[in-house]
Coordinates of C-alpha atoms in Angstrom, one line a residue:
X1 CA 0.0 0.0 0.0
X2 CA 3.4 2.4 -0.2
X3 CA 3.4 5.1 1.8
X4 CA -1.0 5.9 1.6
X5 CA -2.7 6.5 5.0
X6 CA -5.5 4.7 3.4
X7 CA -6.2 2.4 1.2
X8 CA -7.1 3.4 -2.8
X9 CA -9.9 1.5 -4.0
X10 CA -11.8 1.2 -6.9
X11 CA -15.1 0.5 -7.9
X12 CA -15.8 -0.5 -11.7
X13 CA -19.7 -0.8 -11.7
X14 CA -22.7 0.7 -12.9
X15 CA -25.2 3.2 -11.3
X16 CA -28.5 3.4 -8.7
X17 CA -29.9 6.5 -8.0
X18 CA -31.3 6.0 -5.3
X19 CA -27.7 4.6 -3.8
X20 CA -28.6 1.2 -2.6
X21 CA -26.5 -0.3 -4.7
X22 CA -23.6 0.6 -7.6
X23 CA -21.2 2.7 -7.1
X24 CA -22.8 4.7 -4.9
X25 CA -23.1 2.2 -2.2
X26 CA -19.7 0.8 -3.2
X27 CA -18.1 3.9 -2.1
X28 CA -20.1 4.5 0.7
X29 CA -18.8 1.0 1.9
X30 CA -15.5 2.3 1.1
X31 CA -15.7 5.2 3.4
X32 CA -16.8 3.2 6.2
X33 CA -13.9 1.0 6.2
X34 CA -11.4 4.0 6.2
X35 CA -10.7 3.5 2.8
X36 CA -10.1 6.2 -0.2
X37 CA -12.8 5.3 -3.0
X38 CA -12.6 6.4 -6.9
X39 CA -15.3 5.2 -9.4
X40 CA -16.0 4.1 -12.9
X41 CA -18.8 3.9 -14.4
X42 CA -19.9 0.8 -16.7
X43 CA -23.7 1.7 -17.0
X44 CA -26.4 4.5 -15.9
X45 CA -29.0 2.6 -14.9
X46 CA -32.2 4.1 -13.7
X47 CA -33.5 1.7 -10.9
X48 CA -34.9 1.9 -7.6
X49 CA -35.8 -0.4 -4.7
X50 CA -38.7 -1.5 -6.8
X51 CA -36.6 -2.9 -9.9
X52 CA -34.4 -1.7 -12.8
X53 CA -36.3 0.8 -15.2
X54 CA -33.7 0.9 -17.8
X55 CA -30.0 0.9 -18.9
X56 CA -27.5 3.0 -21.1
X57 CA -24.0 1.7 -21.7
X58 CA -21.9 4.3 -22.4
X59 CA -19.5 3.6 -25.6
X60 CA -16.9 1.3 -24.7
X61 CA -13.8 4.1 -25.2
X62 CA -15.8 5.8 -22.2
X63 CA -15.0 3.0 -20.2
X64 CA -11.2 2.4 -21.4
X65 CA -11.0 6.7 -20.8
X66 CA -12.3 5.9 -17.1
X67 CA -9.8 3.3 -16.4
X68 CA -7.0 4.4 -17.9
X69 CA -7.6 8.2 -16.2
X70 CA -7.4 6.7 -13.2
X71 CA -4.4 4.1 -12.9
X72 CA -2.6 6.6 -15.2
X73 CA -2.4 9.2 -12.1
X74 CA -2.9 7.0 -8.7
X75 CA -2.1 3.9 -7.4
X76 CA -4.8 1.6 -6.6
X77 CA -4.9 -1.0 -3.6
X78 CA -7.3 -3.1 -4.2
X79 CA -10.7 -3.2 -7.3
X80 CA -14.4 -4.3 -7.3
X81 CA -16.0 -5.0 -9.9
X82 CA -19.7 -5.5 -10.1
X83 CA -22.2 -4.9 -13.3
X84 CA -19.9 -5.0 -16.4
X85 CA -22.8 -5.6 -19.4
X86 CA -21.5 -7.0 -22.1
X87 CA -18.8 -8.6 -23.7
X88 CA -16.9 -6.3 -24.9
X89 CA -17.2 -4.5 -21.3
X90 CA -15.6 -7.8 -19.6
X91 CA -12.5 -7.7 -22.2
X92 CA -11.8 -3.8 -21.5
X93 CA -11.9 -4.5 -18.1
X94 CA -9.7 -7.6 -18.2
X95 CA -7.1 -6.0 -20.5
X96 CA -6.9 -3.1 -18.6
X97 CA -6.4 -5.2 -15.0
X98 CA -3.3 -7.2 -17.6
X99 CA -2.4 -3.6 -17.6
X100 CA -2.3 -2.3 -14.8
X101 CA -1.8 -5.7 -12.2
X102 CA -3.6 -4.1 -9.0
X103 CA -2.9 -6.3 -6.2
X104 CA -6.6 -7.4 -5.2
X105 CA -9.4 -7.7 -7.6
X106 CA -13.0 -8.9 -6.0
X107 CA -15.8 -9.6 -8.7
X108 CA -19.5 -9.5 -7.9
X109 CA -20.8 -11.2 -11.0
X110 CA -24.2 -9.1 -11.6
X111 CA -26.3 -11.2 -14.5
X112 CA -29.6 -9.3 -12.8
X113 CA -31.3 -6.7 -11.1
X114 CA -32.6 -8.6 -7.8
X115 CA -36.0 -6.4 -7.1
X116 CA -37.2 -7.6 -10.6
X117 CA -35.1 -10.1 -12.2
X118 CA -34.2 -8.0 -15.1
X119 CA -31.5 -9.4 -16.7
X120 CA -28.2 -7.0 -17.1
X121 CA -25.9 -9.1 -18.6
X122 CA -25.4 -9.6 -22.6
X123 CA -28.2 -6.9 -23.7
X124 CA -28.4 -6.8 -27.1
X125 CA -25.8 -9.6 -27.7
X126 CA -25.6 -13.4 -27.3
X127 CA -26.2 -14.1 -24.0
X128 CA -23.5 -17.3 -24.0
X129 CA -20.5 -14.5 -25.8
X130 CA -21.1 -12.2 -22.9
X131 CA -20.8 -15.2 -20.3
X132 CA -17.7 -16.6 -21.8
X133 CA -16.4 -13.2 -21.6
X134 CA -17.6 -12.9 -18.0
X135 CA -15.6 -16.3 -17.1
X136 CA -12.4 -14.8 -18.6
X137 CA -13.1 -11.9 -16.0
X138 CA -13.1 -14.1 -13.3
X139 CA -10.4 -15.6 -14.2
X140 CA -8.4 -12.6 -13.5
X141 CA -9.8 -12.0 -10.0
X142 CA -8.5 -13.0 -6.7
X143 CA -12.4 -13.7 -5.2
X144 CA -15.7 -14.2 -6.9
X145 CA -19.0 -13.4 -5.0
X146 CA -21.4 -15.3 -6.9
X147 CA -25.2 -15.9 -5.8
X148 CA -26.2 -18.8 -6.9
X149 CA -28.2 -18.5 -10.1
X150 CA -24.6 -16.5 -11.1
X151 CA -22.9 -19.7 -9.2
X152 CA -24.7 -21.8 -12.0
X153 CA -24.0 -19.7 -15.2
X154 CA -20.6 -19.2 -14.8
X155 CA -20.0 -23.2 -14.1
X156 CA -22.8 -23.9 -16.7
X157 CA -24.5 -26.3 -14.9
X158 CA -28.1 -26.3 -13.4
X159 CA -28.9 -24.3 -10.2
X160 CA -28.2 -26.1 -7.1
X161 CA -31.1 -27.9 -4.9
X162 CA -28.9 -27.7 -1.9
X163 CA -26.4 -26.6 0.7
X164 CA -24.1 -29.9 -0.8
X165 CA -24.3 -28.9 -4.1
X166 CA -23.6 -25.4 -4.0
X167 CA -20.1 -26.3 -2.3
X168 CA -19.1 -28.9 -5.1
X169 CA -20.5 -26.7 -7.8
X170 CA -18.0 -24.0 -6.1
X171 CA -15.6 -25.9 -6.1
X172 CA -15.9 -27.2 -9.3
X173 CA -15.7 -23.6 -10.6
X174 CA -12.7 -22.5 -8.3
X175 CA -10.8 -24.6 -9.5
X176 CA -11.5 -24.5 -13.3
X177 CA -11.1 -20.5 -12.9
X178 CA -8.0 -20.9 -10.6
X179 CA -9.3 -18.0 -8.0
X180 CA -11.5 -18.2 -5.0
X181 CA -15.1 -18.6 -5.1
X182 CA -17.0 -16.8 -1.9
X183 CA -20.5 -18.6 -1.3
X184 CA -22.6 -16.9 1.3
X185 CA -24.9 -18.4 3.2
X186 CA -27.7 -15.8 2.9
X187 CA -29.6 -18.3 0.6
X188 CA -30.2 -21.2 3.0
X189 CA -32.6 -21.8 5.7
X190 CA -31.6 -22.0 9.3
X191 CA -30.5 -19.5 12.4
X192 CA -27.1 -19.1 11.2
X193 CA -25.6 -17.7 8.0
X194 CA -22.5 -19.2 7.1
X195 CA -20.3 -17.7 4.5
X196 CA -17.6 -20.8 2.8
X197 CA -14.8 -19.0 1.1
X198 CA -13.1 -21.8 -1.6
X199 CA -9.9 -22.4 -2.6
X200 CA -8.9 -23.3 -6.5
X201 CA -7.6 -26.1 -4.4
X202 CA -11.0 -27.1 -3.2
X203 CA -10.0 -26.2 0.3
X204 CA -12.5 -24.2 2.4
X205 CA -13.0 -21.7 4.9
X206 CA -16.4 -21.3 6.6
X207 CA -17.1 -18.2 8.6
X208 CA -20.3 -18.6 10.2
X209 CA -22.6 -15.4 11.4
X210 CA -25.9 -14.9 12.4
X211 CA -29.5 -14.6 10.1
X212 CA -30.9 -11.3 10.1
X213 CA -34.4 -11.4 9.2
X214 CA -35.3 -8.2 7.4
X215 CA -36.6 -7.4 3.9
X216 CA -33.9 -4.5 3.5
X217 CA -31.6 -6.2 1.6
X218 CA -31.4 -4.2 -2.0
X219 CA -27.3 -4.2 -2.8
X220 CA -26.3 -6.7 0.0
X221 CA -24.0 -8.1 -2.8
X222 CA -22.5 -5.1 -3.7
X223 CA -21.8 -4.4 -0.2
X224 CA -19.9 -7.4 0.7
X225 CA -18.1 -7.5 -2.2
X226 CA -16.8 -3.8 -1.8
X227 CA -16.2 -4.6 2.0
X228 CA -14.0 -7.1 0.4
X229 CA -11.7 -4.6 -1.6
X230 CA -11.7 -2.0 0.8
X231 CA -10.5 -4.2 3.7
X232 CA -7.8 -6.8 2.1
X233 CA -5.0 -3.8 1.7
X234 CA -5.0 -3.9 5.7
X235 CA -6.3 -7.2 6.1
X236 CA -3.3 -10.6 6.3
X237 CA -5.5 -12.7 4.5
X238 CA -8.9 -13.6 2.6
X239 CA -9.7 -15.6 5.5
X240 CA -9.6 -12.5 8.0
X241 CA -10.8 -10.2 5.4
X242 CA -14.2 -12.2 4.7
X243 CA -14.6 -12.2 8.8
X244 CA -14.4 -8.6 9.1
X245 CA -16.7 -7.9 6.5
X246 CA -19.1 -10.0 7.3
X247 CA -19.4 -8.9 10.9
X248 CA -19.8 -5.2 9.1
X249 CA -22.7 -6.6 6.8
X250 CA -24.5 -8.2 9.6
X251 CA -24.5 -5.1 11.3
X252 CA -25.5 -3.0 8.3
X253 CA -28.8 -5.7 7.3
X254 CA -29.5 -5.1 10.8
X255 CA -29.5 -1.9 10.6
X256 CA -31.4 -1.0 7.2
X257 CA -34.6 -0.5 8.3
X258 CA -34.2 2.1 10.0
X259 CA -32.9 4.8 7.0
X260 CA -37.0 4.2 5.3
X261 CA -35.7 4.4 2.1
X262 CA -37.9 3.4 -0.7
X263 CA -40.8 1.5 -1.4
X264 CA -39.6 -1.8 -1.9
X265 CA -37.0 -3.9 -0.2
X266 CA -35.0 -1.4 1.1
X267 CA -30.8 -0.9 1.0
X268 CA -28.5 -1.6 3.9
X269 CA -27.2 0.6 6.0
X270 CA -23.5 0.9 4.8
X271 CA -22.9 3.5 7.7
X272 CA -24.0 1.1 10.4
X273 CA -22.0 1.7 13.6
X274 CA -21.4 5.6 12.5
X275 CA -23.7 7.7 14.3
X276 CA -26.0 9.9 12.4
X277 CA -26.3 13.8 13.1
X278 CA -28.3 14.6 15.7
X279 CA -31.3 16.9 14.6
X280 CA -31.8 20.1 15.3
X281 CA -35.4 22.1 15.5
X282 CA -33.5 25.7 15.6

């Protein structure tokens, strides 16, 4: 991390205006793990808590101009990367990381829009060109957060029936990507909420955590995976960095009802633990 009192992350991801998710939650998570966020945009998307209303990818030299205006002038520590869009969008991105060589790379897979299963991945393309060139991504990352309809794509197998499966399945595709495949636990029933972080080798690290039972949950993959980023420059390992941050997302599901923002399921609070102004009448 050189000589930086904080560490330089980037996001690579589209947009939410209302800031649940994107970038805009990505660099809120940022902030509130002390680290110095910078942003490129893949997408404007106009979507709320409600669902995804539509997209507009900028021309692809709009993307290479972000990228390259960044590493040109600052160092990065660590990058997240969330929706990419298409094809061509993956193999910027992945030329520009052979580039540049950050020293941690976390990818959040986006295929869809959760509130309203709108697909965001290969618009206006073959679905399976834009996948293949999503794998390649992966392939350049040190973790992959997939959920598990992503899990099942990128491996291009059927979705998991259970807990059993989703671990092989992960480990299948750890190890044909040769990086680490983060499954969360968020998915399965139960009290607890185990998170299994696997190995290319098939080995496996489960930190457990408890179920919060909320419906606020809009961008909970973002947030993890920008936790991620912004905590591995300070962090020894994955293993400590995936406990941290998932002690910071339990907190922040915990926590998201109380901002009342939006109609539908609601964002977490990626300031949980920061106390709020206190109002004033006068």
């Amino acid at each position: 991390m050189s000589t930086s009192s904080r560490p330089r992350v980037l996001t690579i991801a589209g947009t939410d205006p209302t800031g649940g998710a994107g970038v805009a939650a990505d660099l809120k998570t940022f902030a509130a793990h002390g680290a110095y966020g910078m942003a490129v945009v893949t997408a404007l998307v106009a979507q709320n808590t409600r669902g995804v209303r539509s997209v507009y990818d900028p021309p692809v030299q709009v993307l290479v101009a972000q990228l390259d205006a960044v590493s040109d002038d600052v160092t990065i520590d660590a990058v997240k990367i969330g929706l990419v869009g298409s094809a061509a969008y993956a193999r910027a991105i992945g030329a520009w990381l052979d580039r540049v060589d950050p020293p941690h790379v976390v990818l959040d897979p986006v295929l869809g829009a959760s509130a309203a299963g709108r697909p965001l991945l290969g618009r206006g393309e073959r679905a399976d060109e834009a996948l293949v060139a999503l794998r390649d991504l992966a392939a350049r990352a040190d973790v992959v957060t997939p959920n598990v309809a992503e899990l099942a794509a990128l491996a291009g197998a059927p979705p998991p029936a259970s807990g059993a499966e989703i671990l092989e399945l992960s480990r299948a595709l750890a190890g044909s990507l040769d990086t680490r495949v983060l499954v969360t636990g968020g998915h399965l029933g139960g009290r607890r909420s185990p998170d299994t972080l696997v190995a290319p080798s098939g080995a496996v690290v489960t930190v457990d955590g408890e179920r919060v039972e909320t419906a606020h949950t809009h961008g909970t993959g973002c947030a993890l995976s920008s936790a991620l980023a912004a905590l591995r420059p300070v962090r020894p390992s994955w293993e400590a960095t995936l406990r941290d941050a998932k002690t910071w997302l339990t907190g922040a599901l915990r926590d998201g009802g109380r901002l009342d923002v939006g109609r539908g399921p609601g964002p977490v609070d990626h300031l949980s633990g920061i106390s709020a102004p206190e109002r004033r009448t006068t």
